[in-house]
Amino acid sequence: MAQWTSAVGAAQLARLLNSQQDRPAGPGTRRPPAYRALADGIRLLVLEGRVPVAARLPAERELALSLSVSRTTVAAAYEALRAEGFLESRRGAGSWTAVPAGNPLPARGLEPLPPEALGSMIDLGCAALPAPEPWLTRAVQGALEELPPYAHTHGDYPAGLPALRSMIADRYTARGIPTMPEQIMVTTGAMGAIDAICHLFGGRGERIAVESPSYANILQLMREAGARLVPVAMAEGLAGWDMDRWRQVLRDAAPRIAYVVADFHNPTGALADDDQRRQLVDAARSAGTVLVADETMSELWLDEGVEMPRPVCGFDPAGSTVITVGSASKAFWAGMRIGWVRAAPDIIRSLVAARAYADLGTPVVEQLAVNWLFSTGGWAQAVDVRRGQARENRDALVAAVRRELPTWEFEVPRGGLTLWVRAGGLSGSRIAEVGERVGVRVPSGPRFGVDGAFEGYVRLPFTVGGAVAEEAAARLAMAAKLVESGASGGGEAPRTFVA
């Protein structure tokens, strides 16, 4: 019986390998043999999670043809991977990826570092801050005071607690977007909301247009749902969307869904302006595409004088094109797994009906806590504190990276939680790999792209400040030097394979 659970084709593996940028060897640096470079490239893809563990690799002859190398080179690379524990084989079953005993399984998305590892590792993997106190404690206490009437019910509210649905609707209305409670469904975080939307509209094989780059965990969610991702390149820097590219993709690919983050985009930090939002809604409506607007960062403006554009759904008065997703996770606390969907009532009814086969509903106590925050003014106070924390962290991290890594390039966003950094011509994947060994955890650029794009980038969130931000930058500089010198792996220098 075969031990592999998925497969990666020769053409796909070749694209992933070729996306890894090589750096010219410096004086006196010995370039490794071709088989060694190929083995290191595959190993790095496995460690990054971009090729799953237990994925069947293409036959030697097929991969050799796709890479335009000899079959001997591929055979030697596979043999080296087997010796290192990254490949297993059996006659008649082929070869499949593995990880050596004792190594943690790689994450395909951005998973939080286990709390027990925080003492030795600076975690820049997740864009999430600690809970704002005392508001978390007060919210939970307020929720417990309101709980008794709900405890006498079955506790399943597939659309969400009526009080919270009404409160969220009122908040949209206050922003100039008239909204009824029937247009709101409460979900288990923004991820739960988008998962429900993808299952309703984006069946297996459906095209979904996504910004390029985009949020890594959402991309992985869509891949695992069987979607065909259509990347649309962002404009340069913090300019937002490239509307010519969006119009072309919506016209030519006719995707069923388009997923966008208009407010302090994750990972670039870009803020789409009113005109871009209006144009994108018009283009999606003309193409018959459902536009999913992720607003999880919308309240995290950090600089004075930032004028927030109108919500994307404000350019869709009929409610036929835009579905909005919001969440308490970024603005308040990731541990408060409360999200919501705003859409036309018929869409909400369909999403609610589907929950009978999913999670049935969102936990009641957390909903009551968020409702307490909204109704008492605690939310506004907590978010104001959150902005101050993020602003201080951003400024400290920016100063530290500029000092320690002067060749790294980035623009400073005026809001959000992330810095999108071009890593001075180095491989972001290798920096991420070596960073784990020197005590700093960062996600590499390809996690935020499709088919290996953004190899030269890393994402740095504003989750640490002060001396910790300075130490994080120093450890990143150490990792960069190791990658640049070719000393990033054991034995021979593991350079990137380029066919």
XYZ file of C-alpha atoms in Angstrom:
499
model
C 0.000 0.000 0.000
C 1.370 3.444 -0.972
C 2.363 5.778 1.870
C 1.701 9.016 -0.019
C -1.520 11.010 0.398
C -1.130 13.589 -2.383
C 1.002 14.143 -5.450
C 2.978 16.975 -6.997
C 3.467 16.995 -10.757
C 6.754 17.518 -12.555
C 5.714 20.854 -14.080
C 4.433 22.167 -10.735
C 7.575 21.101 -8.882
C 9.738 22.680 -11.588
C 7.857 25.993 -11.216
C 8.335 25.953 -7.460
C 12.026 25.179 -7.791
C 12.600 27.806 -10.452
C 10.870 30.450 -8.319
C 13.654 30.178 -5.757
C 16.043 33.002 -6.555
C 19.690 32.148 -6.724
C 22.387 34.568 -5.619
C 25.688 34.751 -7.493
C 28.436 32.965 -5.630
C 30.890 35.316 -3.958
C 34.658 35.120 -4.346
C 35.972 31.850 -3.012
C 32.492 30.364 -2.568
C 32.257 26.888 -4.024
C 29.032 26.251 -5.888
C 27.553 22.855 -4.955
C 26.951 20.133 -7.542
C 23.661 20.278 -9.449
C 22.210 17.273 -7.623
C 22.988 18.875 -4.250
C 21.328 22.152 -5.274
C 18.252 20.231 -6.470
C 18.051 18.215 -3.245
C 18.353 21.406 -1.191
C 15.619 23.070 -3.226
C 13.188 20.198 -2.638
C 14.139 20.009 1.045
C 13.423 23.727 1.427
C 10.009 23.358 -0.237
C 9.138 20.600 2.241
C 10.365 22.600 5.245
C 8.343 25.602 4.048
C 5.222 23.474 3.674
C 4.867 24.393 -0.014
C 5.275 20.730 -0.918
C 3.279 18.704 1.633
C 4.709 15.889 3.677
C 3.648 12.503 2.221
C 3.341 13.988 -1.285
C 4.359 11.697 -4.124
C 7.159 13.256 -6.183
C 7.345 12.837 -9.966
C 9.359 10.016 -11.456
C 13.029 10.775 -12.069
C 12.646 10.874 -15.859
C 9.633 13.237 -15.724
C 11.330 15.719 -13.404
C 14.545 15.591 -15.419
C 12.625 16.560 -18.561
C 10.817 19.418 -16.802
C 14.073 20.792 -15.370
C 16.199 20.119 -18.488
C 18.768 18.194 -16.458
C 20.026 14.643 -16.642
C 18.139 11.793 -15.032
C 21.353 11.026 -13.115
C 21.137 14.450 -11.432
C 17.570 13.801 -10.279
C 18.407 10.278 -9.120
C 21.344 11.569 -7.069
C 19.179 14.311 -5.548
C 16.498 11.806 -4.561
C 19.124 9.532 -3.030
C 20.532 12.444 -0.984
C 17.029 13.298 0.259
C 16.448 9.671 1.245
C 19.715 9.652 3.201
C 18.663 12.826 5.058
C 15.181 11.527 5.888
C 13.275 13.881 3.577
C 12.233 11.193 1.085
C 10.942 7.652 1.351
C 10.560 5.191 -1.498
C 9.252 1.746 -2.219
C 9.425 -0.222 -5.424
C 6.126 0.031 -7.242
C 4.849 2.874 -5.042
C 7.264 5.633 -6.050
C 8.892 8.217 -3.773
C 7.166 10.575 -1.371
C 8.251 13.425 0.869
C 8.911 12.960 4.585
C 10.533 14.731 7.515
C 13.326 13.220 9.617
C 12.411 11.833 13.022
C 12.326 14.578 15.627
C 11.627 17.388 13.163
C 8.334 19.267 13.582
C 5.903 18.958 10.717
C 6.017 22.116 8.579
C 2.985 24.397 8.646
C 1.340 25.118 5.306
C -0.161 28.322 6.670
C 0.849 30.681 9.449
C 0.296 28.819 12.689
C 1.005 30.368 16.105
C 4.178 29.270 17.850
C 3.426 27.029 20.855
C 3.508 29.111 24.071
C 6.225 26.893 25.568
C 8.608 27.937 22.760
C 8.206 31.685 23.275
C 11.065 31.904 25.769
C 13.732 31.027 23.205
C 12.127 32.151 19.960
C 10.998 35.612 18.845
C 7.787 34.867 16.988
C 7.137 37.121 13.993
C 5.038 34.461 12.312
C 1.569 35.739 13.216
C 0.229 39.277 12.980
C -1.497 39.223 16.374
C -0.938 41.190 19.573
C -1.555 40.153 23.194
C -4.994 40.841 24.632
C -5.753 44.447 25.607
C -6.383 44.572 29.309
C -8.400 45.299 31.374
C -10.977 45.210 28.571
C -10.731 41.480 27.913
C -11.359 40.634 31.571
C -14.169 43.170 31.840
C -15.796 41.853 28.658
C -15.749 38.262 29.914
C -17.159 39.336 33.271
C -19.896 41.283 31.502
C -20.636 38.236 29.339
C -21.016 35.993 32.385
C -23.492 38.424 33.899
C -25.599 38.235 30.721
C -25.279 34.459 30.327
C -28.049 33.013 32.588
C -31.001 33.548 30.194
C -29.050 31.908 27.359
C -28.023 28.994 29.560
C -31.685 27.947 29.721
C -31.709 27.414 25.924
C -30.021 24.799 23.744
C -27.251 27.337 23.005
C -27.190 26.888 19.221
C -27.613 30.150 17.327
C -26.592 29.414 13.723
C -26.981 33.058 12.639
C -25.514 34.431 15.878
C -27.040 35.939 18.989
C -29.817 38.354 17.994
C -28.373 41.091 20.224
C -24.938 40.873 18.599
C -26.360 40.714 15.064
C -28.356 43.849 15.795
C -25.322 45.599 17.276
C -23.121 44.783 14.263
C -25.855 45.962 11.897
C -26.117 49.236 13.827
C -22.358 49.746 13.525
C -22.572 49.474 9.724
C -25.522 51.845 9.690
C -23.495 54.342 11.733
C -20.786 54.147 9.044
C -23.321 55.223 6.432
C -24.219 51.708 5.226
C -27.855 50.995 6.208
C -27.930 47.424 7.476
C -30.558 45.144 9.029
C -29.798 42.308 11.472
C -31.036 39.913 8.755
C -27.942 40.888 6.758
C -25.544 39.680 9.476
C -24.269 36.218 10.384
C -21.849 35.778 13.291
C -19.041 33.309 12.588
C -16.097 31.689 14.333
C -13.545 34.266 13.252
C -12.973 35.691 9.786
C -11.538 32.337 8.679
C -14.852 30.667 9.521
C -16.678 33.331 7.543
C -14.554 32.943 4.423
C -14.623 29.157 4.657
C -18.444 29.278 4.665
C -18.494 31.682 1.715
C -16.084 29.525 -0.295
C -18.192 26.425 0.290
C -21.335 28.267 -0.782
C -19.952 29.931 -3.913
C -16.616 28.332 -4.713
C -17.017 24.622 -5.273
C -14.102 22.407 -6.241
C -12.538 23.617 -9.463
C -14.091 27.102 -9.294
C -11.848 30.059 -10.051
C -11.185 32.526 -7.230
C -9.333 35.762 -8.006
C -6.947 36.852 -5.246
C -4.580 39.728 -4.741
C -0.959 38.837 -5.322
C 0.368 38.788 -2.632
C -2.499 37.909 -0.293
C -3.077 36.511 3.199
C -1.367 33.122 3.431
C -3.944 31.283 5.544
C -6.808 32.312 3.278
C -4.877 31.158 0.195
C -4.291 27.781 1.831
C -7.935 27.519 2.879
C -8.973 28.079 -0.732
C -6.427 25.595 -2.082
C -7.651 22.893 0.269
C -11.223 23.624 -0.821
C -10.123 22.736 -4.356
C -10.288 26.263 -5.777
C -8.277 27.386 -8.799
C -6.543 30.558 -7.639
C -6.143 33.383 -10.149
C -3.536 35.882 -8.875
C -3.896 39.593 -9.620
C -0.739 41.624 -8.983
C -0.958 44.541 -6.576
C 0.217 47.981 -7.679
C 3.719 48.994 -6.621
C 4.379 49.908 -2.992
C 1.340 51.102 -1.076
C -0.624 52.232 -4.139
C -3.338 49.600 -3.686
C -4.895 47.726 -6.573
C -3.853 47.738 -10.219
C -7.280 48.324 -11.722
C -6.262 47.531 -15.331
C -5.153 44.062 -14.219
C -8.299 43.537 -12.162
C -10.564 44.444 -15.076
C -8.655 42.098 -17.371
C -8.781 39.140 -14.955
C -12.473 39.613 -14.153
C -13.276 39.890 -17.864
C -11.094 37.034 -19.137
C -11.118 34.506 -16.250
C -14.681 35.224 -15.023
C -13.895 34.006 -11.475
C -16.837 32.993 -9.295
C -15.341 34.815 -6.301
C -12.746 37.553 -5.812
C -11.155 37.967 -2.386
C -9.650 41.344 -1.448
C -8.314 43.169 1.610
C -8.967 46.849 0.901
C -8.071 48.189 4.353
C -4.362 47.985 5.237
C -3.831 44.958 3.086
C -2.182 41.878 4.560
C 0.764 41.635 3.885
C 1.617 44.900 2.051
C -0.264 47.401 4.244
C -1.790 49.148 1.196
C -5.044 51.099 1.577
C -7.311 51.114 -1.506
C -8.894 54.508 -2.135
C -12.542 55.322 -2.876
C -12.070 55.373 -6.638
C -10.359 51.964 -6.681
C -13.140 50.490 -4.578
C -15.839 51.911 -6.828
C -14.115 50.634 -9.966
C -13.564 47.155 -8.553
C -17.192 46.781 -7.457
C -18.361 47.930 -10.895
C -16.002 45.491 -12.640
C -17.067 42.590 -10.407
C -20.732 43.355 -10.996
C -20.200 43.400 -14.774
C -18.356 40.055 -14.637
C -20.893 38.380 -12.357
C -18.199 37.866 -9.714
C -18.955 37.828 -5.989
C -16.551 40.258 -4.321
C -15.518 39.208 -0.797
C -14.136 42.219 1.083
C -12.098 41.392 4.208
C -12.363 44.278 6.699
C -10.446 42.745 9.595
C -7.831 45.544 9.558
C -10.238 48.425 8.908
C -10.015 49.974 12.391
C -6.226 49.773 12.661
C -5.154 53.115 11.227
C -2.003 54.149 13.069
C -1.111 57.652 11.910
C -2.865 60.927 12.562
C -4.785 62.322 9.631
C -5.567 59.000 7.942
C -8.912 59.401 6.176
C -10.552 56.013 5.838
C -12.337 55.426 2.518
C -15.932 54.303 2.345
C -16.420 50.555 2.997
C -16.359 48.451 -0.171
C -19.990 47.446 0.392
C -20.882 51.152 0.303
C -20.396 51.054 -3.476
C -22.895 48.192 -3.813
C -26.205 49.685 -2.655
C -28.239 46.807 -4.115
C -26.174 44.301 -2.117
C -25.881 41.943 -5.078
C -22.101 41.942 -5.516
C -20.219 42.518 -2.253
C -19.988 40.233 0.771
C -18.172 41.831 3.713
C -16.221 39.933 6.355
C -15.254 41.454 9.706
C -13.606 40.158 12.857
C -12.582 40.957 16.413
C -9.313 39.053 16.014
C -7.011 41.790 14.680
C -8.530 44.913 16.206
C -9.101 43.335 19.637
C -7.572 39.885 20.249
C -6.992 36.772 18.152
C -8.222 34.617 21.041
C -11.651 36.225 20.692
C -12.760 34.027 17.802
C -15.665 36.168 16.693
C -16.186 37.152 13.074
C -19.153 38.156 10.968
C -20.516 38.331 7.458
C -22.557 41.201 6.039
C -24.455 40.301 2.860
C -27.876 40.312 1.258
C -30.513 38.508 3.392
C -30.876 35.611 0.929
C -27.112 34.957 1.055
C -27.162 35.064 4.854
C -30.036 32.540 4.884
C -28.047 30.186 2.644
C -24.934 30.515 4.797
C -26.943 29.889 7.974
C -28.632 26.813 6.489
C -25.237 25.347 5.590
C -24.034 25.587 9.197
C -26.165 22.574 10.104
C -23.452 20.509 8.354
C -20.503 22.506 9.706
C -20.119 24.036 13.174
C -23.803 24.764 14.051
C -22.901 28.125 15.539
C -20.402 30.333 17.358
C -19.728 30.059 21.142
C -22.230 32.089 23.158
C -19.920 33.487 25.854
C -17.533 35.028 23.306
C -20.466 36.577 21.447
C -21.749 38.101 24.669
C -18.276 39.460 25.423
C -18.013 41.207 22.049
C -21.546 42.532 22.430
C -20.568 43.930 25.857
C -17.575 45.687 24.284
C -19.689 47.209 21.506
C -22.512 48.333 23.818
C -20.413 49.866 26.614
C -17.757 51.771 24.658
C -15.126 49.266 25.740
C -14.419 48.338 22.123
C -13.458 51.894 21.132
C -11.202 52.261 24.173
C -9.512 48.900 23.626
C -8.953 49.518 19.919
C -7.447 52.915 20.696
C -4.952 51.206 23.008
C -4.324 48.576 20.329
C -3.491 51.317 17.793
C -1.006 52.841 20.216
C 0.705 49.471 20.779
C 0.901 48.734 17.062
C 2.209 52.240 16.264
C 5.007 51.973 18.837
C 5.907 48.465 17.671
C 5.899 49.524 14.017
C 8.202 52.465 14.633
C 10.594 50.374 16.741
C 10.706 47.551 14.186
C 11.196 49.920 11.250
C 14.112 51.665 12.989
C 15.730 48.370 13.989
C 15.463 46.794 10.511
C 16.797 49.933 8.829
C 19.772 49.923 11.169
C 20.579 46.199 11.063
C 19.584 45.448 7.456
C 20.107 48.634 5.423
C 19.784 46.854 2.058
C 16.279 45.549 2.822
C 13.563 47.592 1.137
C 10.037 48.430 2.291
C 7.487 51.206 2.544
C 6.011 52.060 5.932
C 2.215 51.565 5.941
C -0.028 54.012 7.780
C -2.064 51.243 9.364
C -2.508 47.506 9.760
C -0.089 45.103 11.405
C 2.418 44.081 8.729
C 5.563 45.204 6.934
C 6.225 43.681 3.494
C 9.988 43.583 2.997
C 12.183 42.866 -0.019
C 15.104 40.982 1.535
C 18.051 42.556 -0.257
C 18.183 39.991 -3.057
C 18.205 37.012 -0.698
C 15.793 34.097 -0.613
C 12.979 34.722 1.858
C 12.529 30.970 2.232
C 16.136 30.516 3.287
C 15.969 33.441 5.684
C 12.895 31.852 7.266
C 14.632 28.486 7.516
C 17.841 29.871 9.025
C 15.908 32.308 11.207
C 14.328 29.367 13.053
C 17.825 28.207 13.964
C 19.024 31.586 15.219
C 15.882 32.278 17.240
C 13.536 34.378 15.108
C 10.503 33.048 13.268
C 9.351 34.857 10.119
C 7.124 33.781 7.226
C 8.704 33.874 3.791
C 7.179 35.664 0.816
C 6.075 32.576 -1.138
C 3.495 31.756 1.542
C 1.622 34.854 0.378
C 1.767 34.080 -3.338
C 0.671 31.504 -5.871
C 3.132 28.957 -7.327
C 6.252 30.237 -5.581
C 5.934 33.964 -6.200
C 7.660 36.487 -3.869
C 10.689 34.363 -3.055
C 12.655 37.559 -2.393
C 10.324 38.792 0.392
C 9.529 38.238 4.054
C 6.622 39.582 6.118
C 7.358 41.274 9.440
C 4.357 41.994 11.708
C 4.238 44.721 14.356
C 3.946 42.272 17.233
C 7.089 43.175 19.182
C 8.632 46.481 20.180
C 11.460 48.033 22.160
C 14.415 45.793 22.945
C 12.651 42.728 21.529
C 12.264 44.435 18.133
C 15.966 45.320 18.190
C 16.910 41.730 19.045
C 14.597 40.387 16.321
C 16.285 42.602 13.723
C 19.728 41.534 14.965
C 18.786 37.858 14.624
C 17.396 38.485 11.149
C 20.667 40.162 10.214
C 22.529 37.091 11.494
C 20.286 34.825 9.409
C 20.801 37.028 6.345
C 24.586 36.840 6.719
C 24.453 33.059 6.966
C 22.276 32.829 3.868
C 24.466 35.266 1.955
C 27.650 33.419 2.843
C 26.171 30.082 1.825
C 26.493 28.737 5.369
C 22.769 28.299 5.944
C 22.696 24.528 6.079
C 24.640 21.561 7.332
C 27.519 20.232 5.292
C 27.813 21.878 1.895
C 26.244 25.283 1.384
C 22.607 24.698 0.345
C 22.138 26.934 -2.687
C 18.925 27.314 -4.591
C 18.371 25.136 -7.656
C 17.632 26.959 -10.896
C 17.186 24.901 -14.037
